[in-house]
Amino acid sequence: MGVSSNPHSANNHSHHHTHKVFLFCNYILLGAASSCIFLTLSLRLLPSLCGFFFILLNILTAAGAISGCAAASSDSSRWYGAHMVATVLTAIFQGSVSVLIFTRASNFLRNLKSYVREEDGVVILKLAGGLCVLIFCLEWVVLTLAFFLKYYAYVEGDNCTPPMKRSAKVAQEEDLKDWPWPFQV
């Protein structure tokens, strides 16, 4: 009744579940990057070059999350590769910025040339730093899930390649099914 005789149904279910978690993580990543953009804009950083790069990093993170959703729905390896490279780079920079924020918040705020009072600016920066840590962790989760999705696609043969055989014995049994009966023994 509820049990399927198809051995690939369990793999298909885990593939579908992984795909949902991947999309969910990308949506959270998009929301965190957008929130970080608005937090940094509240510091009134636009005249500074360092502030511009900080906002640009969060824009690239949001674009990476959007491309991750597009890569999940596309069969193109080009989207997959671009998403992986962008995610690794933004994860490295987000981790670096979060360490910089938590270790030298007041110095970092002075380099940003913010017009906000220093006490308020440090609190806003620490909130942005917390979001940077969340983004850093989520990007590595997204990278792992993207790897598993690509692996599932390869094993199931979704990209116009034949499905990978589970073992030599299974392959041998499948090949013998097409032969006449005396040769199957």
PDB file of C-alpha atoms in Angstrom:
ATOM      1  CA  MET A   1       0.000   0.000   0.000  1.00  0.00           C
ATOM      2  CA  GLY A   2       2.272   2.756   1.243  1.00  0.00           C
ATOM      3  CA  VAL A   3       5.472   0.876   0.372  1.00  0.00           C
ATOM      4  CA  SER A   4       6.897   1.427  -3.073  1.00  0.00           C
ATOM      5  CA  SER A   5       8.745  -1.291  -4.929  1.00  0.00           C
ATOM      6  CA  ASN A   6      10.832   1.290  -6.774  1.00  0.00           C
ATOM      7  CA  PRO A   7      14.321   1.415  -5.205  1.00  0.00           C
ATOM      8  CA  HIS A   8      14.859   4.972  -6.501  1.00  0.00           C
ATOM      9  CA  SER A   9      11.822   6.364  -4.637  1.00  0.00           C
ATOM     10  CA  ALA A  10      13.823   6.769  -1.403  1.00  0.00           C
ATOM     11  CA  ASN A  11      16.561   8.591  -3.336  1.00  0.00           C
ATOM     12  CA  ASN A  12      13.949  10.722  -5.086  1.00  0.00           C
ATOM     13  CA  HIS A  13      12.370  11.609  -1.738  1.00  0.00           C
ATOM     14  CA  SER A  14      15.733  12.619  -0.235  1.00  0.00           C
ATOM     15  CA  HIS A  15      16.526  14.566  -3.413  1.00  0.00           C
ATOM     16  CA  HIS A  16      13.210  16.428  -3.148  1.00  0.00           C
ATOM     17  CA  HIS A  17      13.754  17.091   0.565  1.00  0.00           C
ATOM     18  CA  THR A  18      17.306  18.345  -0.078  1.00  0.00           C
ATOM     19  CA  HIS A  19      15.996  20.614  -2.830  1.00  0.00           C
ATOM     20  CA  LYS A  20      13.406  22.128  -0.476  1.00  0.00           C
ATOM     21  CA  VAL A  21      15.987  22.714   2.270  1.00  0.00           C
ATOM     22  CA  PHE A  22      18.349  24.252  -0.319  1.00  0.00           C
ATOM     23  CA  LEU A  23      15.693  26.713  -1.462  1.00  0.00           C
ATOM     24  CA  PHE A  24      14.684  27.498   2.121  1.00  0.00           C
ATOM     25  CA  CYS A  25      18.315  28.240   3.074  1.00  0.00           C
ATOM     26  CA  ASN A  26      18.686  30.481   0.022  1.00  0.00           C
ATOM     27  CA  TYR A  27      15.545  32.405   1.013  1.00  0.00           C
ATOM     28  CA  ILE A  28      16.873  32.887   4.545  1.00  0.00           C
ATOM     29  CA  LEU A  29      20.221  33.948   3.054  1.00  0.00           C
ATOM     30  CA  LEU A  30      18.457  36.481   0.849  1.00  0.00           C
ATOM     31  CA  GLY A  31      16.551  37.884   3.820  1.00  0.00           C
ATOM     32  CA  ALA A  32      19.670  38.092   6.000  1.00  0.00           C
ATOM     33  CA  ALA A  33      21.659  39.835   3.272  1.00  0.00           C
ATOM     34  CA  SER A  34      18.823  42.304   2.681  1.00  0.00           C
ATOM     35  CA  SER A  35      18.588  43.005   6.406  1.00  0.00           C
ATOM     36  CA  CYS A  36      22.330  43.539   6.562  1.00  0.00           C
ATOM     37  CA  ILE A  37      22.081  46.007   3.669  1.00  0.00           C
ATOM     38  CA  PHE A  38      19.412  47.998   5.500  1.00  0.00           C
ATOM     39  CA  LEU A  39      21.391  47.932   8.754  1.00  0.00           C
ATOM     40  CA  THR A  40      24.490  49.253   7.026  1.00  0.00           C
ATOM     41  CA  LEU A  41      22.452  51.910   5.220  1.00  0.00           C
ATOM     42  CA  SER A  42      21.178  53.058   8.619  1.00  0.00           C
ATOM     43  CA  LEU A  43      24.792  53.900   9.491  1.00  0.00           C
ATOM     44  CA  ARG A  44      24.767  56.497   6.684  1.00  0.00           C
ATOM     45  CA  LEU A  45      27.933  55.174   5.066  1.00  0.00           C
ATOM     46  CA  LEU A  46      27.484  56.254   1.467  1.00  0.00           C
ATOM     47  CA  PRO A  47      30.342  58.784   1.287  1.00  0.00           C
ATOM     48  CA  SER A  48      32.952  56.217   2.371  1.00  0.00           C
ATOM     49  CA  LEU A  49      34.614  53.710   0.055  1.00  0.00           C
ATOM     50  CA  CYS A  50      34.773  51.069   2.784  1.00  0.00           C
ATOM     51  CA  GLY A  51      31.026  51.461   3.412  1.00  0.00           C
ATOM     52  CA  PHE A  52      30.338  51.115  -0.296  1.00  0.00           C
ATOM     53  CA  PHE A  53      32.268  47.828  -0.405  1.00  0.00           C
ATOM     54  CA  PHE A  54      30.455  46.573   2.689  1.00  0.00           C
ATOM     55  CA  ILE A  55      27.091  47.270   1.060  1.00  0.00           C
ATOM     56  CA  LEU A  56      28.340  45.775  -2.232  1.00  0.00           C
ATOM     57  CA  LEU A  57      29.331  42.568  -0.421  1.00  0.00           C
ATOM     58  CA  ASN A  58      25.800  42.181   0.897  1.00  0.00           C
ATOM     59  CA  ILE A  59      24.341  42.931  -2.539  1.00  0.00           C
ATOM     60  CA  LEU A  60      26.566  40.203  -4.017  1.00  0.00           C
ATOM     61  CA  THR A  61      25.432  37.830  -1.262  1.00  0.00           C
ATOM     62  CA  ALA A  62      21.786  38.515  -2.122  1.00  0.00           C
ATOM     63  CA  ALA A  63      22.544  38.042  -5.829  1.00  0.00           C
ATOM     64  CA  GLY A  64      24.259  34.744  -4.989  1.00  0.00           C
ATOM     65  CA  ALA A  65      21.165  33.555  -3.128  1.00  0.00           C
ATOM     66  CA  ILE A  66      18.985  34.483  -6.092  1.00  0.00           C
ATOM     67  CA  SER A  67      21.335  32.683  -8.481  1.00  0.00           C
ATOM     68  CA  GLY A  68      21.204  29.680  -6.150  1.00  0.00           C
ATOM     69  CA  CYS A  69      17.451  29.499  -6.566  1.00  0.00           C
ATOM     70  CA  ALA A  70      17.893  29.834 -10.334  1.00  0.00           C
ATOM     71  CA  ALA A  71      20.622  27.177 -10.345  1.00  0.00           C
ATOM     72  CA  ALA A  72      18.382  24.772  -8.440  1.00  0.00           C
ATOM     73  CA  SER A  73      15.658  25.052 -11.058  1.00  0.00           C
ATOM     74  CA  SER A  74      18.045  24.946 -14.031  1.00  0.00           C
ATOM     75  CA  ASP A  75      19.907  21.954 -15.403  1.00  0.00           C
ATOM     76  CA  SER A  76      22.817  24.061 -16.593  1.00  0.00           C
ATOM     77  CA  SER A  77      26.233  23.340 -15.136  1.00  0.00           C
ATOM     78  CA  ARG A  78      27.236  26.920 -15.886  1.00  0.00           C
ATOM     79  CA  TRP A  79      24.720  28.260 -13.334  1.00  0.00           C
ATOM     80  CA  TYR A  80      25.885  25.667 -10.831  1.00  0.00           C
ATOM     81  CA  GLY A  81      29.549  26.625 -11.242  1.00  0.00           C
ATOM     82  CA  ALA A  82      28.869  30.350 -11.053  1.00  0.00           C
ATOM     83  CA  HIS A  83      26.764  29.863  -7.939  1.00  0.00           C
ATOM     84  CA  MET A  84      29.462  27.795  -6.240  1.00  0.00           C
ATOM     85  CA  VAL A  85      32.224  30.327  -6.981  1.00  0.00           C
ATOM     86  CA  ALA A  86      30.123  33.312  -5.890  1.00  0.00           C
ATOM     87  CA  THR A  87      29.022  31.565  -2.707  1.00  0.00           C
ATOM     88  CA  VAL A  88      32.549  30.569  -1.698  1.00  0.00           C
ATOM     89  CA  LEU A  89      33.891  34.075  -2.271  1.00  0.00           C
ATOM     90  CA  THR A  90      31.078  35.835  -0.441  1.00  0.00           C
ATOM     91  CA  ALA A  91      31.305  33.328   2.433  1.00  0.00           C
ATOM     92  CA  ILE A  92      35.008  34.076   2.857  1.00  0.00           C
ATOM     93  CA  PHE A  93      34.434  37.828   2.802  1.00  0.00           C
ATOM     94  CA  GLN A  94      31.394  37.659   5.098  1.00  0.00           C
ATOM     95  CA  GLY A  95      33.414  35.654   7.622  1.00  0.00           C
ATOM     96  CA  SER A  96      36.270  38.149   7.431  1.00  0.00           C
ATOM     97  CA  VAL A  97      33.950  41.120   7.885  1.00  0.00           C
ATOM     98  CA  SER A  98      32.230  39.498  10.865  1.00  0.00           C
ATOM     99  CA  VAL A  99      35.574  38.869  12.581  1.00  0.00           C
ATOM    100  CA  LEU A 100      36.585  42.461  11.873  1.00  0.00           C
ATOM    101  CA  ILE A 101      33.295  43.790  13.270  1.00  0.00           C
ATOM    102  CA  PHE A 102      33.447  41.764  16.475  1.00  0.00           C
ATOM    103  CA  THR A 103      37.132  42.374  17.197  1.00  0.00           C
ATOM    104  CA  ARG A 104      37.466  46.054  16.204  1.00  0.00           C
ATOM    105  CA  ALA A 105      33.965  47.535  15.984  1.00  0.00           C
ATOM    106  CA  SER A 106      34.878  51.116  16.936  1.00  0.00           C
ATOM    107  CA  ASN A 107      37.915  51.219  14.601  1.00  0.00           C
ATOM    108  CA  PHE A 108      35.850  49.723  11.819  1.00  0.00           C
ATOM    109  CA  LEU A 109      33.135  52.323  12.419  1.00  0.00           C
ATOM    110  CA  ARG A 110      35.700  55.137  12.172  1.00  0.00           C
ATOM    111  CA  ASN A 111      36.952  53.744   8.846  1.00  0.00           C
ATOM    112  CA  LEU A 112      33.382  53.679   7.593  1.00  0.00           C
ATOM    113  CA  LYS A 113      33.076  57.421   8.339  1.00  0.00           C
ATOM    114  CA  SER A 114      29.582  57.075   9.753  1.00  0.00           C
ATOM    115  CA  TYR A 115      27.580  60.087  10.900  1.00  0.00           C
ATOM    116  CA  VAL A 116      25.868  58.077  13.644  1.00  0.00           C
ATOM    117  CA  ARG A 117      26.977  58.396  17.286  1.00  0.00           C
ATOM    118  CA  GLU A 118      29.679  55.862  18.089  1.00  0.00           C
ATOM    119  CA  GLU A 119      27.673  53.989  20.767  1.00  0.00           C
ATOM    120  CA  ASP A 120      24.694  53.577  18.447  1.00  0.00           C
ATOM    121  CA  GLY A 121      26.928  52.751  15.500  1.00  0.00           C
ATOM    122  CA  VAL A 122      28.697  49.983  17.430  1.00  0.00           C
ATOM    123  CA  VAL A 123      25.348  48.409  18.331  1.00  0.00           C
ATOM    124  CA  ILE A 124      24.205  48.576  14.700  1.00  0.00           C
ATOM    125  CA  LEU A 125      27.545  47.137  13.563  1.00  0.00           C
ATOM    126  CA  LYS A 126      27.293  44.266  16.068  1.00  0.00           C
ATOM    127  CA  LEU A 127      23.807  43.473  14.717  1.00  0.00           C
ATOM    128  CA  ALA A 128      25.227  43.513  11.189  1.00  0.00           C
ATOM    129  CA  GLY A 129      28.120  41.351  12.420  1.00  0.00           C
ATOM    130  CA  GLY A 130      25.660  38.817  13.813  1.00  0.00           C
ATOM    131  CA  LEU A 131      23.939  38.724  10.442  1.00  0.00           C
ATOM    132  CA  CYS A 132      27.342  38.281   8.763  1.00  0.00           C
ATOM    133  CA  VAL A 133      27.999  35.226  10.978  1.00  0.00           C
ATOM    134  CA  LEU A 134      24.557  33.848  10.076  1.00  0.00           C
ATOM    135  CA  ILE A 135      25.246  34.494   6.391  1.00  0.00           C
ATOM    136  CA  PHE A 136      28.653  32.825   6.647  1.00  0.00           C
ATOM    137  CA  CYS A 137      27.173  29.669   8.190  1.00  0.00           C
ATOM    138  CA  LEU A 138      24.223  29.570   5.780  1.00  0.00           C
ATOM    139  CA  GLU A 139      26.479  29.924   2.765  1.00  0.00           C
ATOM    140  CA  TRP A 140      28.441  26.836   3.767  1.00  0.00           C
ATOM    141  CA  VAL A 141      25.184  24.937   4.318  1.00  0.00           C
ATOM    142  CA  VAL A 142      24.020  26.077   0.865  1.00  0.00           C
ATOM    143  CA  LEU A 143      27.312  24.936  -0.670  1.00  0.00           C
ATOM    144  CA  THR A 144      26.960  21.502   0.911  1.00  0.00           C
ATOM    145  CA  LEU A 145      23.352  21.169  -0.218  1.00  0.00           C
ATOM    146  CA  ALA A 146      24.257  22.317  -3.749  1.00  0.00           C
ATOM    147  CA  PHE A 147      26.915  19.619  -3.876  1.00  0.00           C
ATOM    148  CA  PHE A 148      24.401  16.964  -2.815  1.00  0.00           C
ATOM    149  CA  LEU A 149      21.853  18.190  -5.364  1.00  0.00           C
ATOM    150  CA  LYS A 150      24.434  17.945  -8.135  1.00  0.00           C
ATOM    151  CA  TYR A 151      25.421  14.488  -6.898  1.00  0.00           C
ATOM    152  CA  TYR A 152      21.789  13.318  -6.891  1.00  0.00           C
ATOM    153  CA  ALA A 153      21.334  14.702 -10.396  1.00  0.00           C
ATOM    154  CA  TYR A 154      24.414  12.823 -11.568  1.00  0.00           C
ATOM    155  CA  VAL A 155      23.394   9.530  -9.942  1.00  0.00           C
ATOM    156  CA  GLU A 156      19.838   9.742 -11.268  1.00  0.00           C
ATOM    157  CA  GLY A 157      20.990  10.804 -14.707  1.00  0.00           C
ATOM    158  CA  ASP A 158      19.035  14.054 -14.913  1.00  0.00           C
ATOM    159  CA  ASN A 159      21.633  15.853 -17.036  1.00  0.00           C
ATOM    160  CA  CYS A 160      21.269  13.711 -20.186  1.00  0.00           C
ATOM    161  CA  THR A 161      23.823  11.232 -18.875  1.00  0.00           C
ATOM    162  CA  PRO A 162      23.025   7.630 -18.145  1.00  0.00           C
ATOM    163  CA  PRO A 163      22.342   6.895 -14.490  1.00  0.00           C
ATOM    164  CA  MET A 164      25.302   5.643 -12.532  1.00  0.00           C
ATOM    165  CA  LYS A 165      25.181   1.905 -11.854  1.00  0.00           C
ATOM    166  CA  ARG A 166      24.999   0.885  -8.206  1.00  0.00           C
ATOM    167  CA  SER A 167      27.321  -2.142  -8.480  1.00  0.00           C
ATOM    168  CA  ALA A 168      28.714  -4.551 -11.019  1.00  0.00           C
ATOM    169  CA  LYS A 169      26.309  -7.327  -9.945  1.00  0.00           C
ATOM    170  CA  VAL A 170      23.255  -5.099 -10.452  1.00  0.00           C
ATOM    171  CA  ALA A 171      24.593  -4.024 -13.850  1.00  0.00           C
ATOM    172  CA  GLN A 172      25.207  -7.635 -14.804  1.00  0.00           C
ATOM    173  CA  GLU A 173      21.657  -8.652 -13.817  1.00  0.00           C
ATOM    174  CA  GLU A 174      20.168  -5.749 -15.781  1.00  0.00           C
ATOM    175  CA  ASP A 175      22.199  -6.671 -18.871  1.00  0.00           C
ATOM    176  CA  LEU A 176      21.107 -10.318 -18.691  1.00  0.00           C
ATOM    177  CA  LYS A 177      17.392  -9.446 -18.678  1.00  0.00           C
ATOM    178  CA  ASP A 178      17.528  -8.657 -22.403  1.00  0.00           C
ATOM    179  CA  TRP A 179      19.198 -11.950 -23.328  1.00  0.00           C
ATOM    180  CA  PRO A 180      17.290 -15.141 -24.240  1.00  0.00           C
ATOM    181  CA  TRP A 181      16.499 -17.489 -21.342  1.00  0.00           C
ATOM    182  CA  PRO A 182      19.293 -20.096 -21.802  1.00  0.00           C
ATOM    183  CA  PHE A 183      21.936 -17.344 -21.668  1.00  0.00           C
ATOM    184  CA  GLN A 184      20.500 -15.765 -18.506  1.00  0.00           C
ATOM    185  CA  VAL A 185      21.508 -18.764 -16.416  1.00  0.00           C
TER     186      VAL A 185
END
